C-alpha positions as semicolon CSV with decimal commas, in nm:
position;residue;x (nm);y (nm);z (nm)
1;R;17,587;-8,633;21,733
2;G;17,349;-8,886;21,633
3;R;17,007;-8,934;21,641
4;R;16,811;-8,942;21,960
5;F;16,456;-8,990;22,053
6;T;16,278;-8,821;22,339
7;S;15,905;-8,732;22,461
8;R;16,050;-8,481;22,704
9;L;16,063;-8,141;22,590
10;P;16,442;-8,039;22,506
11;D;16,624;-7,714;22,565
12;F;16,578;-7,542;22,239
13;D;16,537;-7,192;22,091
14;R;16,475;-7,323;21,744
15;L;16,216;-7,644;21,696
16;I;16,080;-7,769;21,403
17;L;15,786;-8,025;21,435
18;I;15,618;-8,193;21,128
19;D;15,325;-8,410;21,094
20;A;15,192;-8,325;21,421
21;P;14,849;-8,182;21,482
22;G;14,936;-8,008;21,843
23;I;15,270;-7,984;22,011
24;D;15,139;-8,211;22,321
25;R;15,112;-8,509;22,084
26;V;15,503;-8,483;22,027
27;F;15,561;-8,343;22,397
28;P;15,326;-8,412;22,692
29;D;15,513;-8,189;22,909
30;Y;15,494;-7,882;22,687
31;A;15,223;-7,735;22,870
32;E;15,401;-7,703;23,235
33;N;15,724;-7,595;23,085
34;R;15,650;-7,360;22,785
35;N;15,776;-7,065;23,019
36;R;16,104;-7,199;23,017
37;Y;16,151;-7,088;22,649
38;P;16,013;-6,714;22,643
39;S;16,198;-6,623;22,313
40;A;16,163;-7,009;22,153
41;K;16,047;-7,013;21,821
42;I;15,868;-7,322;21,675
43;V;15,797;-7,393;21,315
44;N;15,488;-7,640;21,272
45;I;15,494;-7,826;20,916
46;D;15,145;-8,046;20,879
47;H;14,871;-8,169;20,652
48;H;14,627;-8,211;20,944
49;K;14,271;-8,058;20,923
50;S;14,284;-8,072;21,327
51;N;14,629;-7,880;21,346
52;N;14,580;-7,602;21,607
53;R;14,871;-7,384;21,467
54;F;15,081;-7,375;21,764
55;G;15,363;-7,245;21,573
56;A;15,544;-6,917;21,544
57;L;15,538;-6,977;21,196
58;N;15,282;-7,257;21,080
59;L;15,321;-7,441;20,749
60;V;14,988;-7,621;20,730
61;D;14,842;-7,749;20,421
62;E;14,514;-7,955;20,468
63;N;14,502;-8,029;20,115
64;A;14,852;-8,180;20,092
65;S;14,863;-8,550;20,068
66;S;15,145;-8,583;20,329
67;A;15,386;-8,394;20,571
68;C;15,677;-8,532;20,309
69;E;15,485;-8,345;20,032
70;I;15,522;-8,008;20,199
71;V;15,869;-8,050;20,305
72;Y;15,976;-8,189;19,951
73;R;15,766;-7,842;19,833
74;I;15,997;-7,637;20,062
75;F;16,310;-7,754;19,948
76;S;16,205;-7,728;19,584
77;R;16,156;-7,401;19,670
78;A;16,449;-7,329;19,825
79;G;16,671;-7,479;19,570
80;I;16,769;-7,772;19,817
81;R;16,924;-8,059;19,646
82;V;16,758;-8,356;19,736
83;T;16,974;-8,658;19,694
84;R;16,875;-9,008;19,624
85;S;16,849;-9,092;20,001
86;L;16,609;-8,777;20,097
87;A;16,403;-8,871;19,772
88;G;16,344;-9,240;19,906
89;I;16,218;-9,095;20,225
90;F;15,999;-8,883;20,079
91;Y;15,858;-9,123;19,842
92;A;15,794;-9,336;20,120
93;G;15,605;-9,062;20,317
94;I;15,395;-9,001;20,027
95;Y;15,339;-9,346;19,963
96;A;15,239;-9,470;20,310
97;E;15,001;-9,181;20,372
98;T;14,787;-9,210;20,050
99;G;14,779;-9,595;20,131
100;G;15,015;-9,671;19,790
101;F;14,813;-9,413;19,603
102;L;14,475;-9,583;19,667
103;Y;14,336;-9,309;19,916
104;P;14,168;-9,005;19,783
105;N;14,447;-8,803;19,915
106;T;14,617;-8,910;19,593
107;T;14,608;-8,596;19,374
108;R;14,774;-8,486;19,091
109;I;15,063;-8,295;19,284
110;A;15,096;-8,602;19,505
111;L;15,178;-8,823;19,198
112;K;15,392;-8,554;19,012
113;I;15,614;-8,516;19,309
114;A;15,628;-8,889;19,296
115;S;15,752;-8,932;18,950
116;E;16,003;-8,646;19,005
117;L;16,125;-8,875;19,291
118;V;16,138;-9,146;19,096
119;G;16,320;-8,972;18,841
120;I;16,589;-8,872;19,096
121;G;16,687;-9,271;19,105
122;I;16,474;-9,428;19,353
123;D;16,366;-9,794;19,356
124;A;15,980;-9,723;19,367
125;G;15,907;-10,096;19,382
126;D;16,167;-10,165;19,623
127;I;16,024;-9,895;19,853
128;A;15,660;-10,039;19,819
129;K;15,795;-10,402;19,891
130;K;15,953;-10,282;20,195
131;L;15,655;-10,101;20,334
132;N;15,407;-10,351;20,261
133;T;15,616;-10,658;20,410
134;K;15,477;-10,822;20,703
135;S;15,642;-11,060;20,896
136;L;15,464;-11,418;20,993
137;A;15,364;-11,316;21,360
138;G;15,210;-11,014;21,174
139;T;15,049;-11,185;20,908
140;R;14,909;-11,435;21,191
141;L;14,760;-11,139;21,383
142;L;14,594;-10,985;21,083
143;S;14,412;-11,360;21,018
144;R;14,253;-11,300;21,392
145;V;14,158;-10,957;21,325
146;L;13,991;-11,014;21,006
147;N;13,760;-11,270;21,171
148;T;13,611;-10,974;21,418
149;I;13,503;-10,795;21,116
150;E;13,134;-10,681;21,160
151;I;12,935;-10,475;20,886
152;R;12,615;-10,261;20,997
153;R;12,427;-9,998;20,802
154;G;12,801;-9,942;20,603
155;V;12,991;-9,929;20,878
156;G;13,242;-10,212;20,940
157;T;13,432;-10,245;21,247
158;M;13,710;-10,451;21,346
159;V;13,887;-10,517;21,690
160;L;14,244;-10,607;21,807
161;T;14,292;-10,735;22,178
162;R;14,583;-10,776;22,378
163;L;14,503;-11,111;22,386
164;M;14,539;-11,133;22,008
165;L;14,864;-10,969;22,014
166;D;15,028;-11,217;22,266
167;S;14,907;-11,514;22,123
168;S;15,051;-11,406;21,744
169;G;15,368;-11,274;21,925
170;A;15,307;-10,975;21,718
171;D;15,388;-10,615;21,800
172;M;15,136;-10,321;21,772
173;V;15,326;-10,197;21,495
174;D;15,243;-10,464;21,277
175;S;14,883;-10,362;21,284
176;E;14,897;-10,011;21,166
177;N;14,748;-10,104;20,788
178;F;14,481;-10,304;20,883
179;V;14,193;-10,041;20,892
180;S;14,259;-10,043;20,499
181;F;14,116;-10,417;20,492
182;I;13,767;-10,303;20,614
183;Q;13,750;-9,992;20,394
184;A;13,818;-10,190;20,083
185;I;13,498;-10,440;20,127
186;I;13,220;-10,335;19,878
187;D;12,920;-10,089;20,066
188;V;13,165;-10,015;20,367
189;R;13,136;-9,618;20,382
190;V;13,284;-9,580;20,739
191;S;13,556;-9,794;20,893
192;V;13,659;-9,817;21,285
193;F;13,936;-10,026;21,366
194;L;13,968;-10,058;21,744
195;R;14,297;-10,173;21,912
196;E;14,288;-10,274;22,290
197;E;14,601;-10,123;22,502
198;K;14,652;-10,142;22,861
199;N;14,504;-9,817;22,962
200;G;14,188;-9,766;22,699
201;T;14,145;-9,824;22,321
202;R;14,295;-9,688;22,027
203;L;14,075;-9,618;21,741
204;S;14,147;-9,560;21,343
205;L;13,882;-9,433;21,168
206;R;13,829;-9,397;20,765
207;S;13,567;-9,277;20,565
208;D;13,474;-9,239;20,175
209;G;13,361;-8,888;20,237
210;I;13,003;-8,943;20,359
211;V;13,095;-8,820;20,636
212;D;13,389;-8,641;20,829
213;V;13,577;-8,893;21,043
214;D;13,784;-8,558;21,169
215;K;13,470;-8,406;21,296
216;I;13,358;-8,737;21,462
217;A;13,713;-8,748;21,639
218;R;13,730;-8,430;21,758
219;P;13,471;-8,451;22,073
220;F;13,668;-8,771;22,185
221;G;14,009;-8,599;22,198
222;G;14,104;-8,720;21,858
223;G;14,180;-8,557;21,500
224;G;14,331;-8,587;21,172
225;H;14,160;-8,565;20,838
226;R;13,804;-8,581;20,659
227;L;13,870;-8,922;20,554
228;A;14,115;-9,070;20,794
229;A;14,144;-8,995;21,176
230;G;14,269;-9,146;21,507
231;I;14,146;-9,127;21,894
232;R;14,298;-9,256;22,184
233;M;14,017;-9,341;22,449
234;E;14,065;-9,419;22,839
235;Q;13,746;-9,651;22,802
236;P;13,806;-10,029;22,733
237;F;13,710;-10,117;22,381
238;P;13,356;-10,258;22,419
239;V;13,263;-9,933;22,526
240;A;13,466;-9,742;22,304
241;R;13,269;-9,920;22,055
242;R;12,946;-9,837;22,143
243;Q;13,031;-9,474;22,185
244;I;13,203;-9,417;21,834
245;L;12,938;-9,628;21,713
246;K;12,650;-9,379;21,803
247;A;12,859;-9,096;21,681
248;I;12,907;-9,216;21,364
249;F;12,514;-9,320;21,300
250;Q;12,410;-8,996;21,428
251;E;12,642;-8,825;21,138
252;L;12,521;-9,092;20,863
253;E;12,125;-8,988;20,954
254;K;12,187;-8,633;20,875
255;K;12,323;-8,756;20,526
256;V;11,981;-8,946;20,434
């Protein structure tokens, strides 16, 4: 029947959601339509600390490197054969979520599974190359964004405006891993990457562990993990920047 993508809740009797902390992140219209499916069952598979356990069955492991790791473990325990094609998908998911095995969520289990997937016959180098390759427009966008970096008291910020996006000819998706460039700077403990959208600001937060960025993100309607979280705010990015920095510095002061 092919693949079909939708953000509107379809008719269902069983629904499996993967890598979503809340069902409204996938289907914004769920709350107004949930009574249409009184006997429907939802399976919730996730690794986000902010997951609100919305399923009838919740397979949530906050210590897992990724949702792909959890699904792979389910396949292994159920005796389901992992083909080379599936192995490539699992490996790509674990590689991306661990930042190419650089983030602190690169656990022994994640590395063991990655090794097993390589043993199935995937080309790990080719997958890494495809995930890290950038378009010329995306590279030009990166150069503009890097020029906005500011560091204060161990907190690094970086901004992507819509003007930068338009002038470079890039797409928003080209900026997905830009936040890692701030976190890689010596003495940066917390990173904030702000992306200007039509109706607000999207923020990506990273921490080396000194503060819990999931805790910081939740009052703003966001969430994620202790070391990585995201937020969408209605405020323009200068206002969003002030508000998030205030919250981060307040948390940092508690650590002094």
